[in-house]
PDB file of C-alpha atoms in Angstrom:
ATOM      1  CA  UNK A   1       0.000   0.000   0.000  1.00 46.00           C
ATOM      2  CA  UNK A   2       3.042   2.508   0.850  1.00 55.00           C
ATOM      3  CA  UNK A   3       4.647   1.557  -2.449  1.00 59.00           C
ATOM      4  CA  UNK A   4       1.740   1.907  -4.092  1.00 61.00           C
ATOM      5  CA  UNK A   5       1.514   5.504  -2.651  1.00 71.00           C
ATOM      6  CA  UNK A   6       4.143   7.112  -3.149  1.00 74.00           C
ATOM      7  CA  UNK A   7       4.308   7.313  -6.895  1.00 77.00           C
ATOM      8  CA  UNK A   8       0.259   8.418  -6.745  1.00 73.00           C
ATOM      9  CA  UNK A   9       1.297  11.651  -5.160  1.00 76.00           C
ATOM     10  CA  UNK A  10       4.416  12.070  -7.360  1.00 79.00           C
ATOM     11  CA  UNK A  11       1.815  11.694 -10.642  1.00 77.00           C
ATOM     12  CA  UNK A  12      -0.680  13.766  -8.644  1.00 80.00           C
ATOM     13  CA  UNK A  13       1.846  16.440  -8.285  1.00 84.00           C
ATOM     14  CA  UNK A  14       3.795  16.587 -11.577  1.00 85.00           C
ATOM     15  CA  UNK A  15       1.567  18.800 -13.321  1.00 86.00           C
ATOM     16  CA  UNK A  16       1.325  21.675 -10.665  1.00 88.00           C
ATOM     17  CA  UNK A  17       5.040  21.288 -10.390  1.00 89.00           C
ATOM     18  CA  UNK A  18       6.129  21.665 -13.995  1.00 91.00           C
ATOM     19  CA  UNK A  19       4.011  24.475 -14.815  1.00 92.00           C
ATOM     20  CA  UNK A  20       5.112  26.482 -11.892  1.00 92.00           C
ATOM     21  CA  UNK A  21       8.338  25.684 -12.684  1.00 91.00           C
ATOM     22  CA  UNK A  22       7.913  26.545 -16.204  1.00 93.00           C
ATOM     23  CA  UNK A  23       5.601  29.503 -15.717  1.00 91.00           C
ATOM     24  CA  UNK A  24       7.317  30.892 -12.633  1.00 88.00           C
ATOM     25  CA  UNK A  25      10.608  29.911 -11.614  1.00 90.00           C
ATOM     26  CA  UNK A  26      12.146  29.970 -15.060  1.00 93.00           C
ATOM     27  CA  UNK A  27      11.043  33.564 -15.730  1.00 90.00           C
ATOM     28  CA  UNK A  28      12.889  34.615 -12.300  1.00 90.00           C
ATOM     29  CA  UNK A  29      16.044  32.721 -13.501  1.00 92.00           C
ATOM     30  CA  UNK A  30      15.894  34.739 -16.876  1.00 92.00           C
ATOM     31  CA  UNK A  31      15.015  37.712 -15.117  1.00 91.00           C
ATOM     32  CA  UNK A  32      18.252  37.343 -13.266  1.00 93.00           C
ATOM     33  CA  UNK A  33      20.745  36.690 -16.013  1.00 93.00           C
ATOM     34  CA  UNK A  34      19.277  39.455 -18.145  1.00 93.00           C
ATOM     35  CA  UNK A  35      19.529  41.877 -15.620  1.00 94.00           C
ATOM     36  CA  UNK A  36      23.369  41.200 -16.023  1.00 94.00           C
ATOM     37  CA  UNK A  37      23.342  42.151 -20.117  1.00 94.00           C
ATOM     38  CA  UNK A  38      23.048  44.656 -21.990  1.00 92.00           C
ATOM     39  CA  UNK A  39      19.899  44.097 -23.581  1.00 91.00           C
ATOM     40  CA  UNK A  40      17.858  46.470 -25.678  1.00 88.00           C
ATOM     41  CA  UNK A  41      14.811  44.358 -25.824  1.00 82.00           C
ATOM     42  CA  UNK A  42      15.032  44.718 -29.782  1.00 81.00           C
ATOM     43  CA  UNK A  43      17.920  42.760 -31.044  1.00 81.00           C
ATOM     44  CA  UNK A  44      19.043  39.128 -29.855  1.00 83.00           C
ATOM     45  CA  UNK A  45      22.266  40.570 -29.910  1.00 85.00           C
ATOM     46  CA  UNK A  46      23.822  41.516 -26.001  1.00 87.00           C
ATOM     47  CA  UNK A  47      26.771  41.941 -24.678  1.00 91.00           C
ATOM     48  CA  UNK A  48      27.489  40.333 -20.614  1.00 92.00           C
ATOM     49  CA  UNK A  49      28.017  43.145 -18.108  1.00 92.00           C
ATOM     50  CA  UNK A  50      28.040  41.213 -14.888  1.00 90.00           C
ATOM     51  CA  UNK A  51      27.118  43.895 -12.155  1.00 92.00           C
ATOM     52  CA  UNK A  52      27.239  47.080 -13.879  1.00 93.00           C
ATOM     53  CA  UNK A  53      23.404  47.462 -13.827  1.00 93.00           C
ATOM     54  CA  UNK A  54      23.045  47.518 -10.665  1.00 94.00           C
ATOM     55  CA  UNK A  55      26.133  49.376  -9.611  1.00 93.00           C
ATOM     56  CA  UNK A  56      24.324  52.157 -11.867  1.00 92.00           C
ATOM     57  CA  UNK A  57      21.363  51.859  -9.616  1.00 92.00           C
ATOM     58  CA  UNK A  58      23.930  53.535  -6.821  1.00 91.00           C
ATOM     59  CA  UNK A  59      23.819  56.734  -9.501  1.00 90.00           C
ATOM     60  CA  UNK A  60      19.918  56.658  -9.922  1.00 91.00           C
ATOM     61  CA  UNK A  61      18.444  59.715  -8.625  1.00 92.00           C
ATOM     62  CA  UNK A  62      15.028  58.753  -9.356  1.00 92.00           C
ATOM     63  CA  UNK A  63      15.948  54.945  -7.853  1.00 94.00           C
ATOM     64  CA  UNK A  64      16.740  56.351  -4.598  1.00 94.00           C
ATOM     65  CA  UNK A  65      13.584  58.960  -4.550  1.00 94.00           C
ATOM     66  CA  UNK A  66      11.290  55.453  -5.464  1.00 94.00           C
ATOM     67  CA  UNK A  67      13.261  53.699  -2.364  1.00 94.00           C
ATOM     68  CA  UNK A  68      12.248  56.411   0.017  1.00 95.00           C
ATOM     69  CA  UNK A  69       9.137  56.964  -1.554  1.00 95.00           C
ATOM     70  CA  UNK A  70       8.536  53.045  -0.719  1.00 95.00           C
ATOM     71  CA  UNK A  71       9.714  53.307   2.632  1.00 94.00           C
ATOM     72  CA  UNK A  72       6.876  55.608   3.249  1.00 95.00           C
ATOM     73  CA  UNK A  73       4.218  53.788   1.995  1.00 95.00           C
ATOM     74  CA  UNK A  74       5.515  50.481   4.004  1.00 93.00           C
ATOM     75  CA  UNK A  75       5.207  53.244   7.048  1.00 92.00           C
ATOM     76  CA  UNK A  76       1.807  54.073   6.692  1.00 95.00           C
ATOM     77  CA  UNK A  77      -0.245  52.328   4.446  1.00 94.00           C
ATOM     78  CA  UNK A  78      -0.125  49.067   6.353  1.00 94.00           C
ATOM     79  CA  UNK A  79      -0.707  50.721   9.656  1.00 94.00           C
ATOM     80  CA  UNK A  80      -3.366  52.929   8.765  1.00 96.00           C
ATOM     81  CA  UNK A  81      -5.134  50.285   6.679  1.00 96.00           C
ATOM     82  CA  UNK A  82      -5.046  48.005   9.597  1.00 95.00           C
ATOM     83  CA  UNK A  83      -6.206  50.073  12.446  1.00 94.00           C
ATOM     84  CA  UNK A  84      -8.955  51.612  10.476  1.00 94.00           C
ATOM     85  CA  UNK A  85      -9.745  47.653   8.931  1.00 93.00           C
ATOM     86  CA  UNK A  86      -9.196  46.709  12.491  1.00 92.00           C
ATOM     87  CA  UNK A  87     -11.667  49.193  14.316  1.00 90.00           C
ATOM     88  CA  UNK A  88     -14.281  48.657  11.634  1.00 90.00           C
ATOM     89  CA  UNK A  89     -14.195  45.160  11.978  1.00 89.00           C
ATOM     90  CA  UNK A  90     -14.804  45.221  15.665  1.00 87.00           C
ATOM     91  CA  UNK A  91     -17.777  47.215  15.469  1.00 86.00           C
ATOM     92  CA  UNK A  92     -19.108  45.327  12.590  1.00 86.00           C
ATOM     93  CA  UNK A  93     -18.642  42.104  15.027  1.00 81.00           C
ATOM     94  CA  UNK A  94     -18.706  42.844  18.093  1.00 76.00           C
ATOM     95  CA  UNK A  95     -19.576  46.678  18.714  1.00 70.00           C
ATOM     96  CA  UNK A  96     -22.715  45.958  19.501  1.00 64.00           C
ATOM     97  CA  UNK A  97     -22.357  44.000  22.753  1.00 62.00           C
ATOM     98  CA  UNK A  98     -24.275  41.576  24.041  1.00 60.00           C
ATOM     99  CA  UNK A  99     -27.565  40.680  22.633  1.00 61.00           C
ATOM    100  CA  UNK A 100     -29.582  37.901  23.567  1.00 57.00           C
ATOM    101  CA  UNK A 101     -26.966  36.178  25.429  1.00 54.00           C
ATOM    102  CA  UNK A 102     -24.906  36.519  22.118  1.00 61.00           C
ATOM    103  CA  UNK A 103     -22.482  39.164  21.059  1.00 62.00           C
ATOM    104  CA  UNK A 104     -23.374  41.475  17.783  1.00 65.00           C
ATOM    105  CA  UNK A 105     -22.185  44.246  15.410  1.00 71.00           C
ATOM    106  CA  UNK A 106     -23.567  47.402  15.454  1.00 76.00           C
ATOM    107  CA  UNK A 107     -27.036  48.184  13.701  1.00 80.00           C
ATOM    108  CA  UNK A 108     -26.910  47.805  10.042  1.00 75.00           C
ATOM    109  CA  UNK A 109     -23.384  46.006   9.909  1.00 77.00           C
ATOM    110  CA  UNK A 110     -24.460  43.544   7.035  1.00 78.00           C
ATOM    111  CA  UNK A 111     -25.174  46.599   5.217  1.00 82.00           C
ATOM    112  CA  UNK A 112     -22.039  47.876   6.385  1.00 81.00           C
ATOM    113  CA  UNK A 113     -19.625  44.754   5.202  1.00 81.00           C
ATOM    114  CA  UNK A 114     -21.081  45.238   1.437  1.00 82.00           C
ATOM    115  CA  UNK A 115     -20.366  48.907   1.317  1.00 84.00           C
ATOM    116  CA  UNK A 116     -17.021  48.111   2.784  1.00 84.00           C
ATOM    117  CA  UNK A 117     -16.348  45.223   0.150  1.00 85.00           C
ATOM    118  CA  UNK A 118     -17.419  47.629  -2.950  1.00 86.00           C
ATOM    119  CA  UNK A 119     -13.261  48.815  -3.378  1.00 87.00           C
ATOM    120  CA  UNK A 120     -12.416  45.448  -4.055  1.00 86.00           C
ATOM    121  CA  UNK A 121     -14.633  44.755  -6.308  1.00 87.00           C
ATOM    122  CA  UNK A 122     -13.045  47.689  -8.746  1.00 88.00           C
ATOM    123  CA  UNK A 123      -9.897  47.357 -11.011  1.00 89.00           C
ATOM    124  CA  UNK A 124      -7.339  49.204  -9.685  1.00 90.00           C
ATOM    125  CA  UNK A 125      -7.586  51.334 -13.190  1.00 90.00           C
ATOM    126  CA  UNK A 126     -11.102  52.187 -12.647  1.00 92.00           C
ATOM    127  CA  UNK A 127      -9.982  53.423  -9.058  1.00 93.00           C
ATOM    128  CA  UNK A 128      -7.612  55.777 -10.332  1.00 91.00           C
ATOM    129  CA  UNK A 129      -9.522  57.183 -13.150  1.00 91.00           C
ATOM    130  CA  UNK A 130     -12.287  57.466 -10.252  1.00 92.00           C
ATOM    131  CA  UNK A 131     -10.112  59.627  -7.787  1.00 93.00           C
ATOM    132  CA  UNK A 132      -8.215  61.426 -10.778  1.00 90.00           C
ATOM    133  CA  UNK A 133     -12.334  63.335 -11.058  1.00 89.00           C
ATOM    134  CA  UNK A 134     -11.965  63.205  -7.151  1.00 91.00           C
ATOM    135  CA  UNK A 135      -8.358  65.151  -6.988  1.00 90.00           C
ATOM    136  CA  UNK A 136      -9.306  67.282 -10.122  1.00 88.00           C
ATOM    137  CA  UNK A 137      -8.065  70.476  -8.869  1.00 83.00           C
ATOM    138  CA  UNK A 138     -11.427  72.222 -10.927  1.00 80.00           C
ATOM    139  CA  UNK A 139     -14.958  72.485  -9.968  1.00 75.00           C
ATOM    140  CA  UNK A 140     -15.955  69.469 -11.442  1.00 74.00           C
ATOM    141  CA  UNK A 141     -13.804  68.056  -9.296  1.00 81.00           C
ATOM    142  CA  UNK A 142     -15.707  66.204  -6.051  1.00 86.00           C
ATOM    143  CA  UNK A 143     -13.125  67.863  -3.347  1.00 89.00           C
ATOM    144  CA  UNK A 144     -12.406  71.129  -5.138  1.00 87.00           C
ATOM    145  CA  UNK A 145     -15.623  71.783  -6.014  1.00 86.00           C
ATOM    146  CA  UNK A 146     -16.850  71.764  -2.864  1.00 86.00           C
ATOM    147  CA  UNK A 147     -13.683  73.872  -1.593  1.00 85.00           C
ATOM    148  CA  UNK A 148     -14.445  75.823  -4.176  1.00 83.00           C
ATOM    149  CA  UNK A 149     -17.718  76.754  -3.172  1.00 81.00           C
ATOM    150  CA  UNK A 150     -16.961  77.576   0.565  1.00 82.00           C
ATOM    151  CA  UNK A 151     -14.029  79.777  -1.440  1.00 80.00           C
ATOM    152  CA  UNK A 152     -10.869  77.699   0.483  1.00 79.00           C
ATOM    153  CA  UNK A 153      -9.720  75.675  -2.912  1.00 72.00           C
ATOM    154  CA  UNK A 154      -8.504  74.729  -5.272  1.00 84.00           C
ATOM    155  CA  UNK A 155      -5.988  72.125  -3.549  1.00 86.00           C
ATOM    156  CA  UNK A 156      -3.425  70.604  -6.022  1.00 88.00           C
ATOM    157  CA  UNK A 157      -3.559  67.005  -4.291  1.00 89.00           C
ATOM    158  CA  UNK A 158      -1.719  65.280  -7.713  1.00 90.00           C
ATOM    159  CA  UNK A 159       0.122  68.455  -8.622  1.00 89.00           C
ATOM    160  CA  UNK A 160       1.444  69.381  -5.237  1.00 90.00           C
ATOM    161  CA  UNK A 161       5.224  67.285  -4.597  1.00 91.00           C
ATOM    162  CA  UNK A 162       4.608  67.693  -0.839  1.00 92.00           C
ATOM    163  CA  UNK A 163       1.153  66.913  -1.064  1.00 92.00           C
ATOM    164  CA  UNK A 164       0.983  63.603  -4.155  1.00 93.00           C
ATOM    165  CA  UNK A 165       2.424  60.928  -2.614  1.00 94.00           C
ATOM    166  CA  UNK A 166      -0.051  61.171   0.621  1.00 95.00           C
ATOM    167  CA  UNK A 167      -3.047  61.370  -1.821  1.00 94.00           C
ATOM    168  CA  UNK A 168      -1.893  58.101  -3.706  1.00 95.00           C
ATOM    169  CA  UNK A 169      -1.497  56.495   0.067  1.00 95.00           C
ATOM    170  CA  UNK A 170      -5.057  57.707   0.580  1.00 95.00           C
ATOM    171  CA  UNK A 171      -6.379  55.957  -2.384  1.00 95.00           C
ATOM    172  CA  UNK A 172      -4.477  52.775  -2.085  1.00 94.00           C
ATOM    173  CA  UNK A 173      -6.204  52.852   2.359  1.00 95.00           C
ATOM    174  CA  UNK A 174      -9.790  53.582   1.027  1.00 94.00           C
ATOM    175  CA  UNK A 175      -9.259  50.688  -1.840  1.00 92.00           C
ATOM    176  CA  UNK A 176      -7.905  47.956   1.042  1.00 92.00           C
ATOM    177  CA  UNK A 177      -9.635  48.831   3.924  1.00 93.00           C
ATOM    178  CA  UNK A 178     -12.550  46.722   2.618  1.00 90.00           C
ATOM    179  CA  UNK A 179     -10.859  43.764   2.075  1.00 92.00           C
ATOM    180  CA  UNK A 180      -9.145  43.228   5.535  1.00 93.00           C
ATOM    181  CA  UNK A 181     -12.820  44.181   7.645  1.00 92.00           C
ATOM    182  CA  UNK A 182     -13.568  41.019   5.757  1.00 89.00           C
ATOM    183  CA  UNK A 183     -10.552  39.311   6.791  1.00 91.00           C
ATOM    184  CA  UNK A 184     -10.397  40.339   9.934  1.00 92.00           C
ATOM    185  CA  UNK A 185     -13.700  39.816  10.340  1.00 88.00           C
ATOM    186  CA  UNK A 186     -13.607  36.723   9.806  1.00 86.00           C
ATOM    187  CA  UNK A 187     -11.129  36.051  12.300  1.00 86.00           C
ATOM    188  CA  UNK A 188     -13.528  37.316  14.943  1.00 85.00           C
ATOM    189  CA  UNK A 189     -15.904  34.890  14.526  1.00 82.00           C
ATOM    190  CA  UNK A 190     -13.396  32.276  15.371  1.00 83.00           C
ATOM    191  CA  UNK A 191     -12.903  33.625  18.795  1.00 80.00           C
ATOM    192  CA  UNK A 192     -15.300  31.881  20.937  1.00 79.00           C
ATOM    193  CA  UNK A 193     -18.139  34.002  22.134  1.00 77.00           C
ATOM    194  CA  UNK A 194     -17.976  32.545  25.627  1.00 78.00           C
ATOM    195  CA  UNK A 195     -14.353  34.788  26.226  1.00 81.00           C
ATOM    196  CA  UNK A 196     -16.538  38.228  25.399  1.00 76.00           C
ATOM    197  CA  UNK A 197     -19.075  37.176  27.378  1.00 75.00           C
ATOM    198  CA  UNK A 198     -16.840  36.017  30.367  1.00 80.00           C
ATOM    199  CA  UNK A 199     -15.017  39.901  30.006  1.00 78.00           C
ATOM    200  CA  UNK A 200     -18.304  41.515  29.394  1.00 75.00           C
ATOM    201  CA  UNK A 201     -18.882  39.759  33.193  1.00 77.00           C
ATOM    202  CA  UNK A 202     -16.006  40.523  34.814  1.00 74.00           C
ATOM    203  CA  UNK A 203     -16.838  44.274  33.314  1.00 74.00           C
ATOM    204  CA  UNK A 204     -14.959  44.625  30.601  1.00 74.00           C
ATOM    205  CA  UNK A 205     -15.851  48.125  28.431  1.00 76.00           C
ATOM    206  CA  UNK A 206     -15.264  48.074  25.080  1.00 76.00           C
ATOM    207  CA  UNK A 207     -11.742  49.481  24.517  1.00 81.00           C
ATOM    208  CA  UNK A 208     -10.177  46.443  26.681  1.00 82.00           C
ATOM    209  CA  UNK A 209     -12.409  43.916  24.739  1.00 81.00           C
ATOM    210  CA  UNK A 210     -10.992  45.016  21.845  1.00 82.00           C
ATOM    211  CA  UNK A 211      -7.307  45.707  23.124  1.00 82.00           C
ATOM    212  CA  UNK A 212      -7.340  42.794  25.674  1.00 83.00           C
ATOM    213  CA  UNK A 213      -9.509  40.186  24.036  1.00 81.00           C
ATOM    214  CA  UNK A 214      -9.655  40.633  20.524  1.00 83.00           C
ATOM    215  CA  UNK A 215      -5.925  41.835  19.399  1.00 85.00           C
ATOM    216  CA  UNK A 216      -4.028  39.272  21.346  1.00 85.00           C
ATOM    217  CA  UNK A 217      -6.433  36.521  19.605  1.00 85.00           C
ATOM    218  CA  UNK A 218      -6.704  38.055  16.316  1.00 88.00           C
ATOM    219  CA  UNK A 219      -2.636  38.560  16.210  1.00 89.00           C
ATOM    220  CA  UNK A 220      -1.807  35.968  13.460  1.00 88.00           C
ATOM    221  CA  UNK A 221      -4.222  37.387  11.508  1.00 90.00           C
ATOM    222  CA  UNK A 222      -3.186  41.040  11.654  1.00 91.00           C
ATOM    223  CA  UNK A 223       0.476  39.513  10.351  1.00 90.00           C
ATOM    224  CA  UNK A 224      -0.445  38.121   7.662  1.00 90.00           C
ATOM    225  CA  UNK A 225      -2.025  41.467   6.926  1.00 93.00           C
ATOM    226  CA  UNK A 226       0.480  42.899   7.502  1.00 92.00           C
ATOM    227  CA  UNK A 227       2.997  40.936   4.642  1.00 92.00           C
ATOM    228  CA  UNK A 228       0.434  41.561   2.344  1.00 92.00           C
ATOM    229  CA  UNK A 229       0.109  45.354   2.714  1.00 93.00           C
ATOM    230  CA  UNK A 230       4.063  45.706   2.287  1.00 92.00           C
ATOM    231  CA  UNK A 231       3.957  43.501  -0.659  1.00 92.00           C
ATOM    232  CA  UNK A 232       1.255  46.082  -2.216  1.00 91.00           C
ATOM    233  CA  UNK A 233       3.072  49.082  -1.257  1.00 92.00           C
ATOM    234  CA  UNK A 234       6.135  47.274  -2.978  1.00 92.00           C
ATOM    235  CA  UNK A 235       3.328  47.058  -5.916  1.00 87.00           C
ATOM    236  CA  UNK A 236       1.850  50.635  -6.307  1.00 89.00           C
ATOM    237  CA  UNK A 237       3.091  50.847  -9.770  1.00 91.00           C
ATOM    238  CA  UNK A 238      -0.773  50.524 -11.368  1.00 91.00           C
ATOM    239  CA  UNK A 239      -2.483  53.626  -9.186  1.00 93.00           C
ATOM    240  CA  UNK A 240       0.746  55.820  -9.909  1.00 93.00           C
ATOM    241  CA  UNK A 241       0.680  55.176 -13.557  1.00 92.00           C
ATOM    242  CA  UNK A 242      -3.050  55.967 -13.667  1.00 92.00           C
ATOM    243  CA  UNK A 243      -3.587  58.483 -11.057  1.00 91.00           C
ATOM    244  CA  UNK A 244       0.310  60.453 -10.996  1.00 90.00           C
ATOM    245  CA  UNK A 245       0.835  63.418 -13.422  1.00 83.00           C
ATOM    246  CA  UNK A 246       3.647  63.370 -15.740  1.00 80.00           C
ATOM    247  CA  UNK A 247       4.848  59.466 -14.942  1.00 82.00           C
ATOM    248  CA  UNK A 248       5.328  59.272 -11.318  1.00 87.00           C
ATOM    249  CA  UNK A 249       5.601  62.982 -11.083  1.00 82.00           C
ATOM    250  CA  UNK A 250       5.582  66.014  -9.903  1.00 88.00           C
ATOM    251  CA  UNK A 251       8.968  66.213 -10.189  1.00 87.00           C
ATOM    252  CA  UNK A 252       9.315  62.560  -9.273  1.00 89.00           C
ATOM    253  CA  UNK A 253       7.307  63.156  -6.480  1.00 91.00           C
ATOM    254  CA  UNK A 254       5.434  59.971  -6.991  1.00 93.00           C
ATOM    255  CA  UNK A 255       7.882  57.936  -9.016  1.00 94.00           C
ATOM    256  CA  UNK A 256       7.912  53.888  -7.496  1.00 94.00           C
ATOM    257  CA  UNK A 257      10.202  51.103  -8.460  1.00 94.00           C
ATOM    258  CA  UNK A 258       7.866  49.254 -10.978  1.00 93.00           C
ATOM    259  CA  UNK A 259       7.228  52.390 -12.685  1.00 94.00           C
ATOM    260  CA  UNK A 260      10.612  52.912 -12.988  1.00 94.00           C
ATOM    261  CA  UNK A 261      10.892  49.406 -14.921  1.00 94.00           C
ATOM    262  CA  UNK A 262       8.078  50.117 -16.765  1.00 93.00           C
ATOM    263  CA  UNK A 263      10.284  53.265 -18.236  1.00 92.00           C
ATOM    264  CA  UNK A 264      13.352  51.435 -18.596  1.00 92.00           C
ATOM    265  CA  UNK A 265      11.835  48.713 -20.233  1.00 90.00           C
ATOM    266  CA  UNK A 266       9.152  49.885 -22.263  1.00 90.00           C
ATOM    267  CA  UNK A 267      10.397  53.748 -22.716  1.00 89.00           C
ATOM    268  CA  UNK A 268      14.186  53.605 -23.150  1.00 90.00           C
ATOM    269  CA  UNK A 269      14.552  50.279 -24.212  1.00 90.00           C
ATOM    270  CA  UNK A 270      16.841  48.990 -21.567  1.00 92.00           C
ATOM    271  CA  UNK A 271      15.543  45.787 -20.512  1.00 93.00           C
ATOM    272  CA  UNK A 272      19.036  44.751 -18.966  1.00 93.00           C
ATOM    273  CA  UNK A 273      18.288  48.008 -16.508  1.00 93.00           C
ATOM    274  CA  UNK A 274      14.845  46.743 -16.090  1.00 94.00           C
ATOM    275  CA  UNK A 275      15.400  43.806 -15.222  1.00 94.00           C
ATOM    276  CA  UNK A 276      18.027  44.867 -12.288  1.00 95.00           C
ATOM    277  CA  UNK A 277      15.066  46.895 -11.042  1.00 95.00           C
ATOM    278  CA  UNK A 278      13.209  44.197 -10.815  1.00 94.00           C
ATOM    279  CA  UNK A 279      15.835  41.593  -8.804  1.00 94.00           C
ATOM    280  CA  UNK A 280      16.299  44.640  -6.344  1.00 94.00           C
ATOM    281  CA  UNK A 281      12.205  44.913  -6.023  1.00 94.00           C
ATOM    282  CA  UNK A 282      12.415  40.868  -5.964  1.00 93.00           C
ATOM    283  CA  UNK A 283      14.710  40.969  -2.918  1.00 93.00           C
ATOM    284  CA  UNK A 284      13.176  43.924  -1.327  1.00 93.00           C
ATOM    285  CA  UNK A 285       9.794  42.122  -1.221  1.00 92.00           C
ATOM    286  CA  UNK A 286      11.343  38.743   0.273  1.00 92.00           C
ATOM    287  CA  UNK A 287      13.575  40.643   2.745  1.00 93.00           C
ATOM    288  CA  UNK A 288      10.334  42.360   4.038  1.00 92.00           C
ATOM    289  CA  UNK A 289       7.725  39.622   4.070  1.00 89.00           C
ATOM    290  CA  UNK A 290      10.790  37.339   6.296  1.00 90.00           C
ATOM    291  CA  UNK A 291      11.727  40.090   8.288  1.00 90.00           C
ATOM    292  CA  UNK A 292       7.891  40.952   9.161  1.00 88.00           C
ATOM    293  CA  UNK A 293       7.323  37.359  10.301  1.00 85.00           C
ATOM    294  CA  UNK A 294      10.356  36.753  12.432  1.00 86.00           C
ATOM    295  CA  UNK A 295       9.105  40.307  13.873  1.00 83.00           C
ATOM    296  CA  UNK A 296       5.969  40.100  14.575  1.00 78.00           C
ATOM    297  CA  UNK A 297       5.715  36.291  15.399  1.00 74.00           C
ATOM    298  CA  UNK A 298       4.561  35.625  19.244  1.00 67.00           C
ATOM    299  CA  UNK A 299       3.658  32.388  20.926  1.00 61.00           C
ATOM    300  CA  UNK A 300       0.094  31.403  19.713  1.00 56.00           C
ATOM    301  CA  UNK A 301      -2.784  31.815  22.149  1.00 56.00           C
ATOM    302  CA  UNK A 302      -4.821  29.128  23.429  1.00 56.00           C
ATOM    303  CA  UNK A 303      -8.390  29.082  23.430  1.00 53.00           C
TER     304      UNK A 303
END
């Protein structure tokens, strides 16, 4: 029966593991050794450089304003995100205490969870061409127009340096927030409803239900959140391209590492230069996704 096994689950397997090889591992290898040519993208004709792509990356100016720019957004849109996703979530769960010997959201929270949702269910396209009417720095613009009319506008939200990068962060909060009130959500109702009732007892307000009870319980949760917030900030390239002025501008104001491939690649031809961007951004993502886990991990909680 063992024997007979073994080579089941080898068969069963193959498939998956070819194409993933094929489909993903293989481009990454590629990815790699072109990032160490000289590549146009045009000819088959390139000449080996080893390193000298990515020493050039030391030279970047715009590289190094796309690094910070990214260090920002791992700041604060996972953070924000999270606490408002967080907050939301509670109430939608558990924000409406005790009802009938059982603990419930607020009034209205199925209603509440749809409206949430909606951001998800847009392309991240649509969302930008949405919020580039909503930043419009005009009348028919939805915030300057009603600046406008109390006479305190226009405000240049994509035009401003200081002011574009914490508009696109805005965006990319009101498009997640949705999905992780589902998520954590959903952790919630894993949490036994006897340990809110047994604090609700022993007189436990809301703010230590939800600091005391719920965040200790719902921590593996809020991790895995939190990788996959800094792997979208590491991926803002689609709401930039749609929503920044003059390609990741003002002045670079905007400018993120996969935009800058995108203009290597696909502007200037250098897909050697590309591709080093995109072993950096490779490495960058990995580097944060272990280091958030070894971080953040705590002894699980027992229920």
């Amino acid at each position: 029966m063992r024997r007979g096994r073994y080579p089941f689950i080898i068969g069963f397997l193959a498939a998956p593991v070819i194409l993933y090889v094929t489909f993903v591992v293989l481009p990454y290898v590629e990815a790699f050794y072109v990032a160490m040519t000289d590549w146009r993208g045009l000819s088959p004709n390139y000449n080996f450089v080893g390193l000298d792509n990515f020493a050039g990356l030391l030279d970047n100016e715009r590289f190094w304003k796309a690094l910070r720019h990214h260090g920002v957004l791992l700041l604060v849109m996972p953070l924000v995100t999270i606490l408002i996703a967080l907050v939301f979530a509670f109430l939608l769960n558990v924000g409406g205490g005790s009802k009938q010997g059982q603990m419930a959201g607020i009034w209205g929270s199925g209603f509440y969870r749809v409206v949430f949702f909606f951001p998800q269910m847009l392309a991240i396209v649509v969302i930008g061409v949405i919020f580039g009417r909503v930043f419009a720095p005009i009348d028919s613009g939805l915030i300057n127009g009603a600046l406008n009319g109390l006479g305190l506008g226009p405000v240049l939200f994509m035009a401003d340096p200081d002011l574009a990068l914490w508009s696109i962060i805005a965006v990319l909060v009101w498009q997640g927030v949705g999905f992780y009130v589902v998520l954590f959500s959903a952790g919630m109702a894993s949490i036994p409803r006897d340990i809110y009732e047994a604090a609700l007892i022993d007189g436990a307000g809301k703010v230590t239900l939800f600091f005391r009870v719920t965040l200790p319980l719902l921590w593996d949760t809020i991790q895995v959140a939190w990788v996959y917030l800094g792997i979208a900030a590491f991926d803002a390239f689609a709401i930039v391209q749609v929503l920044a002025v003059a390609d990741g501008g003002p002045d670079g104001a905007t400018t993120v590492i996969g935009l800058e491939i995108y203009q290597q690649a696909f502007r200037e031809s250098y897909f050697g230069k590309a591709s080093a961007l995109g072993v950096v951004l490779f490495f960058l993502t990995l580097t944060f996704a272990a280091l958030t886990l070894r971080v953040t991990r705590r002894e699980a909680v027992e229920l």
